[in-house]
Each structure stands twice: as C-alpha cells, then as structure tokens.
C-alpha cells in the first residue's frame, strides 16, 4: 500500500505526508485503516508487544467510515487537512456508543462501562474527517490511584514499553526510570512513535502528556487548562487537567490543535506563522539541576545531570545563533515551595477534586457496576487480582479528604496567583519573555498547571547511557497555544530530524 516496507514508512510518515498520498491517489483512507491495524498487530500484539492500545474499533466499522470519507474525497468534499487520517485517543475520552469503545481509565472495574454519547471533542474530530482507530493504554487513573503506580501501567492494558530503551520494567524500578516510557498518556505517545497513527490525543494535569511524548521523541502541546469542553472527558483534576495533541511534526500538531480548540468553551482559530528562526523572540531558561525530577521518581545521577545540562546549554547557543534572546538561568519559584496553609498547594487542590470529579463522571454513565469513588475502592479491595500491583493510597486519601467547597475555592485562587501572577507571569513581565523553557524531565509542568498555562515539548536529545529521548519544555501565558506552536516550528527548523525508534527498527530488520 505504501510501497516497499510499509512498516518502516509508517514510522516515518507524518499526517501531512499521508494526506499528500491521499490527494495524489497513491493510497486511500481504507488503505490507511488496514495499514494502521496491521501495524498494531505487528508491534502491540506480537513482536516487541509495546502495549500501547487498550481497545480497537471493529474492523468493518472502521472500513465503512474510511470508504465514506474516500467517497467524499472523490466528490471534492474535503473536511479539512486531516480528512481520512487515522488517530487514537487516550482512554479518558468518550466516543459514540456505536463504536463500542468504553472509557475505562485502564481500570478493570470499568471494562464494560457504557457512556451515553460522544464527547464534544470527538464530535469535532469526526466533523473534521478523522478516523478514530481506538483508545490507548495509560497509567491507571492517570497515576492517581496509588503510590505504587508506574508510568504506563494499567490493569486492563498491562505495562506499556519504551520503543527506544531495551529491557523489562521491574516492579522495583522508580516510576519514571529511564526504561519507562512515561505516563500517563503513555499509549498515545507510543502509538504515534510506532506508526499506528500519525497523530494522537492525550491528557495531562502535570506531565502526563508531555513526558511520554518527550520519551517518544515527539512534539506535543497541552492546551490551556479549563478552556476545552470537558463534556464526555473523564477528568479527575479539572483545575489542572486538560487534553492536547501529539505528532511527529509541528505542522501535524498545528492541524490537530486547531480541531481541539474548536471544542473549547470559547472557540479559537489558530494564527500560527511557521518560523525558520527565533528572531524577535525572548526566552528564559531555568537551571537544569535545580529543575530535575524528584528522587522518588527518578535517579538523577551525575552523568544524567551533565547530559541534560549540556544539551540545554547547546540549545541556548543554537537559539541565540538563530536570532533569539535568552536569559539563563532565570530565578523562578520551585513548585515545592508553593504552600497553601503549610501544605503542598498542588496536592491540596488535586486531592480535593478527585472524589467529586470521579463521582460526577460515573453518575452520567448509562451502564457501570460502580457510581462513586467509594464503590471503586470497595470493588478493587474485593478483586486484588485486577489491580496490577497498584495500591489505592491516593484514592483513599481523596475519598477521605475533608476539604470544604469554600476551602477548595480558596486553594484554587491561591495556586493560580502564587504560580502565575507572583511567579511565572512576574518573571515574564520583568524580563519581557515570550516563554519559559525547562527540561521536560522535571517539575516545571506542575508550576505551569497551577498557573493555568499551556505547555509544549519538543525533542531535545537522547541520553548517552540509555538512548532514551528527552525533551525541552516551553511554557507560555494562558491561551497562547499559537505562540507555542510558532516556537516549536522555529525549534524544528534548526534541529536535527528526530530518530526513529531503535527497538522497532531492529524488529523490522530482523523480521523475515
């Protein structure tokens, strides 16, 4: 369908490339659906078994949709730049019941749950002509279930695997060890890297989208929190959590972000100028060793820190050489210092929101064995064989959280001010910054979430010891997705092409 070695080409081709082939008649959307399903069979069910997918739509239903879109193309009725392109979604997003794709958060208890209707987001995706192949694996309940959760681990999907770092993930490994593909939108990142679909959608409160995207050498953008319609999306921390796209190119990311923003409470059209350099842009970089991952998640040894610092400083030189102004290092409050009445402010809001958010979503399902967080906890206690070794410490804390609505409102207002007006926005104003930059392997995403900022990641480099990709994060003011995409396009223009996943390349080359 795509010529010789279809498996390799799917690793390489972007949605823009696939659209070019559709336009010239080199292939059809029906061909793309079949190729997508074959790729999933090759890498997810056999071979390296990366466990990126949870549920896949029925083949005949997908073909029927693809044929209809192919007919529209023949009649010159194109819906947009992603007409007839396959996509996968993180398993927190409701699709139309016709597709028989339950929204499970990776939990066994919700395996057969049924939602009443599709989400606003899916409505917009369908209107744009995208073909939803299925839903992706994730860290169960977005790593919000218990402290023994691991990036990309769920009871339904098993342990998702890196496509760049060889070896098996062990229970004693830290949650974001080098071998881990990152979470919680793990499957959405792996699916794009593995060529199942050229684009995907994930979700994030802090780091859940950008971390796995960075570990798959992808471009990704978390939209501004509390702007995209949450109708039909299973959010558990709505103050911080929202959705965003992942892609192998910035052009593709622009196209999918444009559609996502049509699902916003206040619809917005992007105005992105693809850049070739950083002229007229001013960026502020944090100090990498200070902004590293916490020790309970990752071992930041001297070799790792030196590697990250070296790549960050090379990036700064490259940006300056291409017309940008850089302040480095900038002085910015660390999220661990943002306290509400003596407690970590981020966790205060997060823990206080989980119970009611889960209860609200469950109450709207047409069929489910559980209607509340308490019932989930009880069901899990009775079925330890379906927990994938994940405890329920976070769930129990959320269920027992005593925060009143008045105190939660106060905490929400506090974090937005402490992380935004008094931190990120203050520094941006003082230094006249367009964006703040940091290693994606770090807590900048938490500060950005509290401030209500959109967050992006671009491929930055590959660790010398393991070959694991890592990314550079851009933080902008709320609703400045178009600026972030311009910054990403500038970075893409001055950077080396992303490397293809070595594990999958080895498998293709070895496969007779």
GROMACS .gro file of C-alpha atoms in nm:
model
  512
    1UNK     CA    1   0.000   0.000   0.000
    2UNK     CA    2   0.277   0.244   0.096
    3UNK     CA    3   0.530   0.073  -0.125
    4UNK     CA    4   0.813  -0.145  -0.003
    5UNK     CA    5   0.843  -0.189   0.371
    6UNK     CA    6   0.516  -0.036   0.481
    7UNK     CA    7   0.608  -0.088   0.847
    8UNK     CA    8   0.915   0.135   0.816
    9UNK     CA    9   0.732   0.405   0.622
   10UNK     CA   10   0.460   0.427   0.887
   11UNK     CA   11   0.730   0.503   1.142
   12UNK     CA   12   0.848   0.788   0.922
   13UNK     CA   13   0.542   0.943   0.759
   14UNK     CA   14   0.353   1.235   0.910
   15UNK     CA   15  -0.016   1.308   0.868
   16UNK     CA   16   0.083   1.571   0.611
   17UNK     CA   17   0.275   1.305   0.416
   18UNK     CA   18  -0.021   1.067   0.432
   19UNK     CA   19  -0.255   1.343   0.319
   20UNK     CA   20  -0.030   1.409   0.019
   21UNK     CA   21  -0.064   1.042  -0.077
   22UNK     CA   22  -0.441   1.056  -0.039
   23UNK     CA   23  -0.455   1.365  -0.260
   24UNK     CA   24  -0.246   1.207  -0.537
   25UNK     CA   25  -0.431   0.875  -0.520
   26UNK     CA   26  -0.126   0.678  -0.404
   27UNK     CA   27  -0.346   0.526  -0.135
   28UNK     CA   28  -0.692   0.560   0.019
   29UNK     CA   29  -0.820   0.608   0.372
   30UNK     CA   30  -0.931   0.246   0.359
   31UNK     CA   31  -0.568   0.153   0.289
   32UNK     CA   32  -0.457   0.363   0.586
   33UNK     CA   33  -0.702   0.192   0.821
   34UNK     CA   34  -0.578  -0.151   0.717
   35UNK     CA   35  -0.215  -0.041   0.749
   36UNK     CA   36  -0.283   0.101   1.095
   37UNK     CA   37  -0.442  -0.222   1.214
   38UNK     CA   38  -0.155  -0.427   1.068
   39UNK     CA   39   0.098  -0.207   1.245
   40UNK     CA   40  -0.085  -0.253   1.577
   41UNK     CA   41  -0.088  -0.628   1.524
   42UNK     CA   42   0.284  -0.627   1.445
   43UNK     CA   43   0.410  -0.420   1.738
   44UNK     CA   44   0.137  -0.433   2.003
   45UNK     CA   45   0.013  -0.791   1.989
   46UNK     CA   46   0.331  -0.959   1.868
   47UNK     CA   47   0.698  -0.875   1.831
   48UNK     CA   48   0.804  -0.621   2.095
   49UNK     CA   49   0.448  -0.614   2.246
   50UNK     CA   50   0.462  -0.249   2.349
   51UNK     CA   51   0.106  -0.249   2.492
   52UNK     CA   52   0.012   0.092   2.355
   53UNK     CA   53  -0.351   0.005   2.282
   54UNK     CA   54  -0.643  -0.081   2.511
   55UNK     CA   55  -0.938  -0.110   2.274
   56UNK     CA   56  -0.966  -0.106   1.895
   57UNK     CA   57  -1.282  -0.030   1.698
   58UNK     CA   58  -1.433  -0.310   1.491
   59UNK     CA   59  -1.259  -0.351   1.157
   60UNK     CA   60  -1.574  -0.341   0.943
   61UNK     CA   61  -1.699  -0.025   1.112
   62UNK     CA   62  -1.365   0.145   1.052
   63UNK     CA   63  -1.363   0.040   0.688
   64UNK     CA   64  -1.717   0.169   0.642
   65UNK     CA   65  -1.617   0.511   0.775
   66UNK     CA   66  -1.299   0.514   0.566
   67UNK     CA   67  -1.490   0.428   0.248
   68UNK     CA   68  -1.738   0.706   0.314
   69UNK     CA   69  -1.454   0.955   0.357
   70UNK     CA   70  -1.286   0.825   0.041
   71UNK     CA   71  -1.612   0.884  -0.147
   72UNK     CA   72  -1.630   1.237  -0.012
   73UNK     CA   73  -1.277   1.292  -0.139
   74UNK     CA   74  -1.376   1.169  -0.485
   75UNK     CA   75  -1.662   1.420  -0.477
   76UNK     CA   76  -1.422   1.702  -0.373
   77UNK     CA   77  -1.592   1.736  -0.034
   78UNK     CA   78  -1.284   1.754   0.186
   79UNK     CA   79  -1.348   1.838   0.552
   80UNK     CA   80  -1.002   1.972   0.628
   81UNK     CA   81  -0.629   1.889   0.629
   82UNK     CA   82  -0.683   1.571   0.835
   83UNK     CA   83  -0.965   1.430   0.621
   84UNK     CA   84  -0.938   1.050   0.621
   85UNK     CA   85  -0.641   1.034   0.860
   86UNK     CA   86  -0.636   0.775   1.144
   87UNK     CA   87  -0.598   0.887   1.506
   88UNK     CA   88  -0.602   0.726   1.852
   89UNK     CA   89  -0.726   0.874   2.180
   90UNK     CA   90  -0.626   0.835   2.542
   91UNK     CA   91  -0.881   0.618   2.720
   92UNK     CA   92  -1.041   0.908   2.905
   93UNK     CA   93  -1.240   1.038   2.607
   94UNK     CA   94  -1.594   0.920   2.525
   95UNK     CA   95  -1.664   0.808   2.170
   96UNK     CA   96  -2.008   0.744   2.023
   97UNK     CA   97  -2.160   0.422   2.169
   98UNK     CA   98  -2.177   0.290   1.810
   99UNK     CA   99  -1.803   0.227   1.823
  100UNK     CA  100  -1.822   0.005   2.135
  101UNK     CA  101  -1.515   0.167   2.291
  102UNK     CA  102  -1.571   0.201   2.667
  103UNK     CA  103  -1.392   0.473   2.862
  104UNK     CA  104  -1.207   0.281   3.133
  105UNK     CA  105  -0.910   0.483   3.265
  106UNK     CA  106  -0.733   0.145   3.233
  107UNK     CA  107  -0.936   0.001   3.524
  108UNK     CA  108  -1.083  -0.347   3.518
  109UNK     CA  109  -1.393  -0.228   3.706
  110UNK     CA  110  -1.489  -0.004   3.409
  111UNK     CA  111  -1.412  -0.257   3.135
  112UNK     CA  112  -1.776  -0.283   3.029
  113UNK     CA  113  -1.898   0.065   3.124
  114UNK     CA  114  -2.115   0.246   2.871
  115UNK     CA  115  -2.132   0.620   2.814
  116UNK     CA  116  -2.448   0.786   2.679
  117UNK     CA  117  -2.296   0.992   2.399
  118UNK     CA  118  -1.973   1.107   2.238
  119UNK     CA  119  -1.770   1.392   2.380
  120UNK     CA  120  -1.770   1.737   2.225
  121UNK     CA  121  -1.407   1.674   2.128
  122UNK     CA  122  -1.491   1.355   1.937
  123UNK     CA  123  -1.775   1.534   1.762
  124UNK     CA  124  -1.524   1.791   1.634
  125UNK     CA  125  -1.273   1.522   1.534
  126UNK     CA  126  -1.539   1.335   1.339
  127UNK     CA  127  -1.660   1.651   1.169
  128UNK     CA  128  -1.301   1.713   1.059
  129UNK     CA  129  -1.287   1.370   0.893
  130UNK     CA  130  -1.056   1.187   1.134
  131UNK     CA  131  -1.089   0.812   1.181
  132UNK     CA  132  -1.064   0.703   1.545
  133UNK     CA  133  -0.888   0.365   1.538
  134UNK     CA  134  -0.918   0.303   1.912
  135UNK     CA  135  -0.818   0.404   2.260
  136UNK     CA  136  -0.475   0.388   2.415
  137UNK     CA  137  -0.324   0.244   2.730
  138UNK     CA  138  -0.236   0.475   3.018
  139UNK     CA  139  -0.120   0.486   3.375
  140UNK     CA  140  -0.434   0.367   3.550
  141UNK     CA  141  -0.647   0.664   3.652
  142UNK     CA  142  -0.366   0.892   3.538
  143UNK     CA  143  -0.134   0.769   3.815
  144UNK     CA  144  -0.394   0.898   4.060
  145UNK     CA  145  -0.484   0.563   4.214
  146UNK     CA  146  -0.189   0.481   4.439
  147UNK     CA  147   0.178   0.544   4.508
  148UNK     CA  148   0.279   0.205   4.363
  149UNK     CA  149   0.162   0.309   4.018
  150UNK     CA  150   0.416   0.307   3.737
  151UNK     CA  151   0.418   0.513   3.417
  152UNK     CA  152   0.216   0.330   3.153
  153UNK     CA  153   0.081   0.056   3.381
  154UNK     CA  154  -0.287  -0.035   3.398
  155UNK     CA  155  -0.486  -0.342   3.496
  156UNK     CA  156  -0.651  -0.360   3.153
  157UNK     CA  157  -0.358  -0.270   2.932
  158UNK     CA  158  -0.064  -0.410   3.125
  159UNK     CA  159   0.274  -0.237   3.122
  160UNK     CA  160   0.344  -0.019   2.819
  161UNK     CA  161   0.704  -0.040   2.697
  162UNK     CA  162   0.956   0.205   2.561
  163UNK     CA  163   1.034   0.184   2.191
  164UNK     CA  164   1.381   0.334   2.248
  165UNK     CA  165   1.521   0.166   2.561
  166UNK     CA  166   1.566  -0.211   2.576
  167UNK     CA  167   1.491  -0.426   2.878
  168UNK     CA  168   1.200  -0.512   3.104
  169UNK     CA  169   1.044  -0.274   3.355
  170UNK     CA  170   1.070  -0.418   3.707
  171UNK     CA  171   0.838  -0.357   3.997
  172UNK     CA  172   1.126  -0.216   4.200
  173UNK     CA  173   1.209   0.043   3.932
  174UNK     CA  174   1.122   0.403   4.012
  175UNK     CA  175   0.809   0.536   3.846
  176UNK     CA  176   0.991   0.727   3.572
  177UNK     CA  177   1.313   0.526   3.542
  178UNK     CA  178   1.493   0.559   3.207
  179UNK     CA  179   1.340   0.237   3.081
  180UNK     CA  180   0.988   0.366   3.149
  181UNK     CA  181   0.801   0.524   2.854
  182UNK     CA  182   0.645   0.785   3.084
  183UNK     CA  183   0.286   0.841   3.180
  184UNK     CA  184   0.004   0.879   3.200
  185UNK     CA  185  -0.074   0.933   2.828
  186UNK     CA  186   0.172   0.657   2.751
  187UNK     CA  187  -0.013   0.471   2.480
  188UNK     CA  188  -0.097   0.786   2.287
  189UNK     CA  189   0.274   0.867   2.257
  190UNK     CA  190   0.384   0.514   2.176
  191UNK     CA  191   0.113   0.475   1.910
  192UNK     CA  192   0.248   0.771   1.714
  193UNK     CA  193   0.612   0.667   1.755
  194UNK     CA  194   0.523   0.314   1.641
  195UNK     CA  195   0.332   0.435   1.335
  196UNK     CA  196  -0.012   0.314   1.440
  197UNK     CA  197  -0.143   0.661   1.359
  198UNK     CA  198   0.047   0.979   1.274
  199UNK     CA  199  -0.124   1.184   1.547
  200UNK     CA  200  -0.292   1.117   1.879
  201UNK     CA  201  -0.459   1.290   2.171
  202UNK     CA  202  -0.359   1.257   2.535
  203UNK     CA  203  -0.446   1.429   2.860
  204UNK     CA  204  -0.244   1.595   3.133
  205UNK     CA  205  -0.270   1.750   3.475
  206UNK     CA  206   0.108   1.784   3.509
  207UNK     CA  207   0.345   1.599   3.278
  208UNK     CA  208   0.106   1.322   3.174
  209UNK     CA  209   0.109   1.421   2.807
  210UNK     CA  210   0.440   1.597   2.763
  211UNK     CA  211   0.653   1.341   2.950
  212UNK     CA  212   0.560   1.034   2.740
  213UNK     CA  213   0.571   1.247   2.424
  214UNK     CA  214   0.925   1.356   2.508
  215UNK     CA  215   1.028   0.995   2.573
  216UNK     CA  216   0.898   0.905   2.227
  217UNK     CA  217   1.078   1.198   2.058
  218UNK     CA  218   0.751   1.370   1.966
  219UNK     CA  219   0.611   1.720   1.952
  220UNK     CA  220   0.320   1.773   2.191
  221UNK     CA  221   0.106   2.054   2.327
  222UNK     CA  222  -0.109   2.058   2.640
  223UNK     CA  223  -0.379   2.318   2.586
  224UNK     CA  224  -0.469   2.582   2.841
  225UNK     CA  225  -0.648   2.416   3.137
  226UNK     CA  226  -1.020   2.487   3.182
  227UNK     CA  227  -1.069   2.605   2.823
  228UNK     CA  228  -1.154   2.281   2.634
  229UNK     CA  229  -1.503   2.139   2.689
  230UNK     CA  230  -1.488   1.860   2.947
  231UNK     CA  231  -1.818   1.711   2.830
  232UNK     CA  232  -1.753   1.342   2.778
  233UNK     CA  233  -1.395   1.353   2.907
  234UNK     CA  234  -1.313   1.163   3.228
  235UNK     CA  235  -1.108   1.427   3.411
  236UNK     CA  236  -1.016   1.371   3.775
  237UNK     CA  237  -0.837   1.702   3.842
  238UNK     CA  238  -1.027   1.959   3.630
  239UNK     CA  239  -0.845   2.267   3.762
  240UNK     CA  240  -0.518   2.140   3.616
  241UNK     CA  241  -0.614   1.867   3.371
  242UNK     CA  242  -0.692   1.904   3.002
  243UNK     CA  243  -0.609   1.747   2.668
  244UNK     CA  244  -0.364   1.802   2.384
  245UNK     CA  245  -0.216   1.654   2.070
  246UNK     CA  246   0.099   1.459   1.988
  247UNK     CA  247   0.268   1.433   1.649
  248UNK     CA  248   0.594   1.372   1.466
  249UNK     CA  249   0.591   1.721   1.315
  250UNK     CA  250   0.481   2.067   1.416
  251UNK     CA  251   0.265   2.101   1.103
  252UNK     CA  252   0.061   1.799   1.215
  253UNK     CA  253   0.041   1.933   1.569
  254UNK     CA  254  -0.097   2.262   1.439
  255UNK     CA  255  -0.368   2.080   1.245
  256UNK     CA  256  -0.484   1.866   1.538
  257UNK     CA  257  -0.463   2.156   1.784
  258UNK     CA  258  -0.683   2.364   1.555
  259UNK     CA  259  -0.953   2.097   1.584
  260UNK     CA  260  -0.909   2.057   1.960
  261UNK     CA  261  -0.958   2.431   2.005
  262UNK     CA  262  -1.291   2.405   1.821
  263UNK     CA  263  -1.404   2.204   2.126
  264UNK     CA  264  -1.316   2.496   2.353
  265UNK     CA  265  -1.579   2.674   2.559
  266UNK     CA  266  -1.478   2.983   2.363
  267UNK     CA  267  -1.373   2.860   2.020
  268UNK     CA  268  -1.043   2.990   1.892
  269UNK     CA  269  -0.879   2.973   1.549
  270UNK     CA  270  -0.503   2.945   1.546
  271UNK     CA  271  -0.292   3.209   1.379
  272UNK     CA  272   0.046   3.039   1.351
  273UNK     CA  273   0.334   3.167   1.144
  274UNK     CA  274   0.574   2.882   1.073
  275UNK     CA  275   0.918   3.013   1.167
  276UNK     CA  276   1.267   2.938   1.042
  277UNK     CA  277   1.443   3.104   1.336
  278UNK     CA  278   1.397   3.273   1.675
  279UNK     CA  279   1.432   3.635   1.563
  280UNK     CA  280   1.241   3.883   1.785
  281UNK     CA  281   1.175   3.611   2.046
  282UNK     CA  282   1.297   3.621   2.406
  283UNK     CA  283   1.315   3.307   2.619
  284UNK     CA  284   1.406   3.236   2.980
  285UNK     CA  285   1.573   2.906   3.075
  286UNK     CA  286   1.571   2.759   3.426
  287UNK     CA  287   1.875   2.589   3.582
  288UNK     CA  288   1.852   2.218   3.484
  289UNK     CA  289   1.993   2.059   3.803
  290UNK     CA  290   1.754   2.264   4.017
  291UNK     CA  291   1.458   2.167   3.799
  292UNK     CA  292   1.512   1.791   3.791
  293UNK     CA  293   1.267   1.513   3.866
  294UNK     CA  294   1.213   1.428   4.236
  295UNK     CA  295   1.426   1.145   4.370
  296UNK     CA  296   1.129   0.918   4.441
  297UNK     CA  297   1.050   0.913   4.066
  298UNK     CA  298   1.394   0.914   3.904
  299UNK     CA  299   1.763   0.875   3.986
  300UNK     CA  300   1.935   1.190   3.861
  301UNK     CA  301   2.296   1.078   3.878
  302UNK     CA  302   2.591   1.298   3.780
  303UNK     CA  303   2.614   1.157   3.428
  304UNK     CA  304   2.245   1.222   3.364
  305UNK     CA  305   2.256   1.577   3.502
  306UNK     CA  306   2.566   1.656   3.297
  307UNK     CA  307   2.398   1.518   2.985
  308UNK     CA  308   2.082   1.726   3.036
  309UNK     CA  309   2.273   2.044   3.126
  310UNK     CA  310   2.498   2.008   2.823
  311UNK     CA  311   2.202   1.965   2.586
  312UNK     CA  312   2.014   2.257   2.742
  313UNK     CA  313   2.315   2.488   2.703
  314UNK     CA  314   2.368   2.370   2.344
  315UNK     CA  315   2.001   2.453   2.280
  316UNK     CA  316   2.054   2.801   2.424
  317UNK     CA  317   2.353   2.857   2.196
  318UNK     CA  318   2.155   2.735   1.896
  319UNK     CA  319   1.862   2.965   1.974
  320UNK     CA  320   2.096   3.263   2.017
  321UNK     CA  321   2.276   3.178   1.694
  322UNK     CA  322   1.938   3.184   1.520
  323UNK     CA  323   1.833   3.528   1.635
  324UNK     CA  324   1.676   3.460   1.974
  325UNK     CA  325   1.748   3.635   2.304
  326UNK     CA  326   1.793   3.407   2.606
  327UNK     CA  327   1.806   3.478   2.980
  328UNK     CA  328   1.981   3.193   3.165
  329UNK     CA  329   1.936   3.091   3.435
  330UNK     CA  330   1.620   3.267   3.545
  331UNK     CA  331   1.505   3.281   3.906
  332UNK     CA  332   1.166   3.111   3.940
  333UNK     CA  333   0.985   2.974   4.243
  334UNK     CA  334   1.001   2.594   4.262
  335UNK     CA  335   0.657   2.424   4.285
  336UNK     CA  336   0.765   2.250   4.605
  337UNK     CA  337   0.778   2.597   4.764
  338UNK     CA  338   0.416   2.680   4.677
  339UNK     CA  339   0.236   2.603   5.005
  340UNK     CA  340  -0.130   2.652   5.099
  341UNK     CA  341  -0.168   2.677   5.475
  342UNK     CA  342   0.156   2.484   5.516
  343UNK     CA  343   0.071   2.200   5.277
  344UNK     CA  344   0.181   2.145   4.914
  345UNK     CA  345  -0.066   2.361   4.726
  346UNK     CA  346  -0.085   2.150   4.410
  347UNK     CA  347  -0.169   1.832   4.604
  348UNK     CA  348  -0.423   2.020   4.814
  349UNK     CA  349  -0.631   2.108   4.508
  350UNK     CA  350  -0.570   1.777   4.332
  351UNK     CA  351  -0.672   1.559   4.626
  352UNK     CA  352  -0.977   1.771   4.698
  353UNK     CA  353  -1.106   1.739   4.340
  354UNK     CA  354  -1.063   1.368   4.271
  355UNK     CA  355  -1.363   1.227   4.461
  356UNK     CA  356  -1.627   1.463   4.326
  357UNK     CA  357  -1.485   1.455   3.972
  358UNK     CA  358  -1.497   1.077   3.957
  359UNK     CA  359  -1.844   1.066   4.112
  360UNK     CA  360  -1.974   1.319   3.860
  361UNK     CA  361  -1.843   1.127   3.558
  362UNK     CA  362  -1.970   0.791   3.685
  363UNK     CA  363  -2.314   0.933   3.759
  364UNK     CA  364  -2.363   1.012   3.390
  365UNK     CA  365  -2.283   0.663   3.256
  366UNK     CA  366  -2.570   0.452   3.122
  367UNK     CA  367  -2.415   0.127   3.249
  368UNK     CA  368  -2.148   0.076   3.515
  369UNK     CA  369  -2.100  -0.151   3.818
  370UNK     CA  370  -1.985   0.149   4.026
  371UNK     CA  371  -2.122   0.500   4.070
  372UNK     CA  372  -1.880   0.654   4.318
  373UNK     CA  373  -1.512   0.657   4.410
  374UNK     CA  374  -1.604   0.472   4.730
  375UNK     CA  375  -1.759   0.194   4.525
  376UNK     CA  376  -1.446   0.174   4.307
  377UNK     CA  377  -1.230   0.142   4.619
  378UNK     CA  378  -1.456  -0.131   4.759
  379UNK     CA  379  -1.464  -0.319   4.427
  380UNK     CA  380  -1.086  -0.305   4.398
  381UNK     CA  381  -1.048  -0.432   4.756
  382UNK     CA  382  -1.264  -0.732   4.667
  383UNK     CA  383  -1.069  -0.801   4.345
  384UNK     CA  384  -0.695  -0.774   4.423
  385UNK     CA  385  -0.619  -0.990   4.119
  386UNK     CA  386  -0.727  -0.698   3.894
  387UNK     CA  387  -0.507  -0.423   4.040
  388UNK     CA  388  -0.177  -0.478   3.852
  389UNK     CA  389   0.002  -0.439   4.185
  390UNK     CA  390  -0.120  -0.079   4.223
  391UNK     CA  391  -0.237   0.019   4.570
  392UNK     CA  392  -0.516   0.270   4.648
  393UNK     CA  393  -0.340   0.516   4.878
  394UNK     CA  394  -0.424   0.819   4.662
  395UNK     CA  395  -0.784   0.708   4.613
  396UNK     CA  396  -0.829   0.654   4.986
  397UNK     CA  397  -0.683   0.997   5.063
  398UNK     CA  398  -0.917   1.157   4.810
  399UNK     CA  399  -1.221   0.973   4.944
  400UNK     CA  400  -1.145   1.086   5.297
  401UNK     CA  401  -1.042   1.439   5.207
  402UNK     CA  402  -1.218   1.687   5.440
  403UNK     CA  403  -1.175   1.997   5.223
  404UNK     CA  404  -1.490   2.210   5.210
  405UNK     CA  405  -1.609   2.375   4.887
  406UNK     CA  406  -1.515   2.712   5.032
  407UNK     CA  407  -1.163   2.599   5.119
  408UNK     CA  408  -1.118   2.441   4.774
  409UNK     CA  409  -1.220   2.765   4.605
  410UNK     CA  410  -0.969   2.949   4.824
  411UNK     CA  411  -0.694   2.698   4.738
  412UNK     CA  412  -0.766   2.723   4.365
  413UNK     CA  413  -0.741   3.101   4.378
  414UNK     CA  414  -0.421   3.079   4.580
  415UNK     CA  415  -0.235   2.842   4.346
  416UNK     CA  416  -0.327   3.043   4.039
  417UNK     CA  417  -0.189   3.358   4.198
  418UNK     CA  418   0.117   3.202   4.363
  419UNK     CA  419   0.229   3.017   4.048
  420UNK     CA  420   0.101   3.269   3.796
  421UNK     CA  421   0.087   3.638   3.887
  422UNK     CA  422   0.354   3.609   4.158
  423UNK     CA  423   0.583   3.367   3.973
  424UNK     CA  424   0.565   3.278   3.602
  425UNK     CA  425   0.393   3.595   3.482
  426UNK     CA  426   0.600   3.818   3.710
  427UNK     CA  427   0.927   3.680   3.569
  428UNK     CA  428   0.793   3.701   3.214
  429UNK     CA  429   0.697   4.065   3.266
  430UNK     CA  430   1.027   4.162   3.429
  431UNK     CA  431   1.241   4.001   3.159
  432UNK     CA  432   0.993   4.058   2.874
  433UNK     CA  433   0.986   3.684   2.798
  434UNK     CA  434   0.775   3.519   2.531
  435UNK     CA  435   0.814   3.182   2.702
  436UNK     CA  436   0.991   2.996   2.982
  437UNK     CA  437   1.196   2.688   2.897
  438UNK     CA  438   1.296   2.388   3.107
  439UNK     CA  439   1.386   2.019   3.080
  440UNK     CA  440   1.066   1.818   3.042
  441UNK     CA  441   1.216   1.573   3.295
  442UNK     CA  442   1.130   1.800   3.585
  443UNK     CA  443   0.859   1.980   3.782
  444UNK     CA  444   0.805   2.281   3.553
  445UNK     CA  445   0.480   2.118   3.435
  446UNK     CA  446   0.343   2.136   3.792
  447UNK     CA  447   0.410   2.508   3.823
  448UNK     CA  448   0.259   2.567   3.478
  449UNK     CA  449  -0.052   2.366   3.570
  450UNK     CA  450  -0.107   2.572   3.884
  451UNK     CA  451  -0.070   2.894   3.682
  452UNK     CA  452  -0.312   2.769   3.415
  453UNK     CA  453  -0.055   2.780   3.134
  454UNK     CA  454  -0.035   2.574   2.815
  455UNK     CA  455   0.277   2.359   2.791
  456UNK     CA  456   0.469   2.222   2.493
  457UNK     CA  457   0.753   1.978   2.441
  458UNK     CA  458   0.997   1.935   2.153
  459UNK     CA  459   1.263   1.667   2.101
  460UNK     CA  460   1.590   1.786   2.256
  461UNK     CA  461   1.825   1.488   2.264
  462UNK     CA  462   1.898   1.128   2.358
  463UNK     CA  463   2.068   1.018   2.679
  464UNK     CA  464   2.419   0.884   2.619
  465UNK     CA  465   2.386   0.588   2.853
  466UNK     CA  466   2.044   0.455   2.750
  467UNK     CA  467   1.948   0.624   2.424
  468UNK     CA  468   1.621   0.741   2.581
  469UNK     CA  469   1.481   1.057   2.420
  470UNK     CA  470   1.422   1.366   2.633
  471UNK     CA  471   1.252   1.693   2.555
  472UNK     CA  472   1.260   2.068   2.603
  473UNK     CA  473   0.953   2.233   2.751
  474UNK     CA  474   0.807   2.570   2.651
  475UNK     CA  475   0.563   2.747   2.887
  476UNK     CA  476   0.352   3.042   2.766
  477UNK     CA  477   0.071   3.253   2.903
  478UNK     CA  478  -0.285   3.112   2.903
  479UNK     CA  479  -0.446   3.069   2.558
  480UNK     CA  480  -0.115   3.131   2.382
  481UNK     CA  481  -0.113   2.796   2.200
  482UNK     CA  482  -0.037   2.973   1.871
  483UNK     CA  483   0.280   3.127   2.017
  484UNK     CA  484   0.395   2.790   2.149
  485UNK     CA  485   0.343   2.635   1.807
  486UNK     CA  486   0.550   2.912   1.648
  487UNK     CA  487   0.829   2.846   1.898
  488UNK     CA  488   0.808   2.476   1.821
  489UNK     CA  489   0.827   2.539   1.447
  490UNK     CA  490   1.137   2.752   1.500
  491UNK     CA  491   1.298   2.474   1.701
  492UNK     CA  492   1.206   2.213   1.440
  493UNK     CA  493   1.361   2.428   1.166
  494UNK     CA  494   1.701   2.450   1.338
  495UNK     CA  495   1.716   2.094   1.478
  496UNK     CA  496   1.821   1.755   1.353
  497UNK     CA  497   1.538   1.521   1.246
  498UNK     CA  498   1.402   1.301   1.527
  499UNK     CA  499   1.545   0.949   1.542
  500UNK     CA  500   1.316   0.656   1.467
  501UNK     CA  501   1.255   0.403   1.748
  502UNK     CA  502   1.556   0.172   1.751
  503UNK     CA  503   1.368  -0.122   1.903
  504UNK     CA  504   1.108  -0.120   1.626
  505UNK     CA  505   1.371  -0.070   1.356
  506UNK     CA  506   1.561  -0.371   1.487
  507UNK     CA  507   1.244  -0.579   1.482
  508UNK     CA  508   1.158  -0.475   1.125
  509UNK     CA  509   1.512  -0.552   1.008
  510UNK     CA  510   1.513  -0.890   1.181
  511UNK     CA  511   1.162  -0.991   1.071
  512UNK     CA  512   1.181  -1.230   0.776
   0.00000   0.00000   0.00000
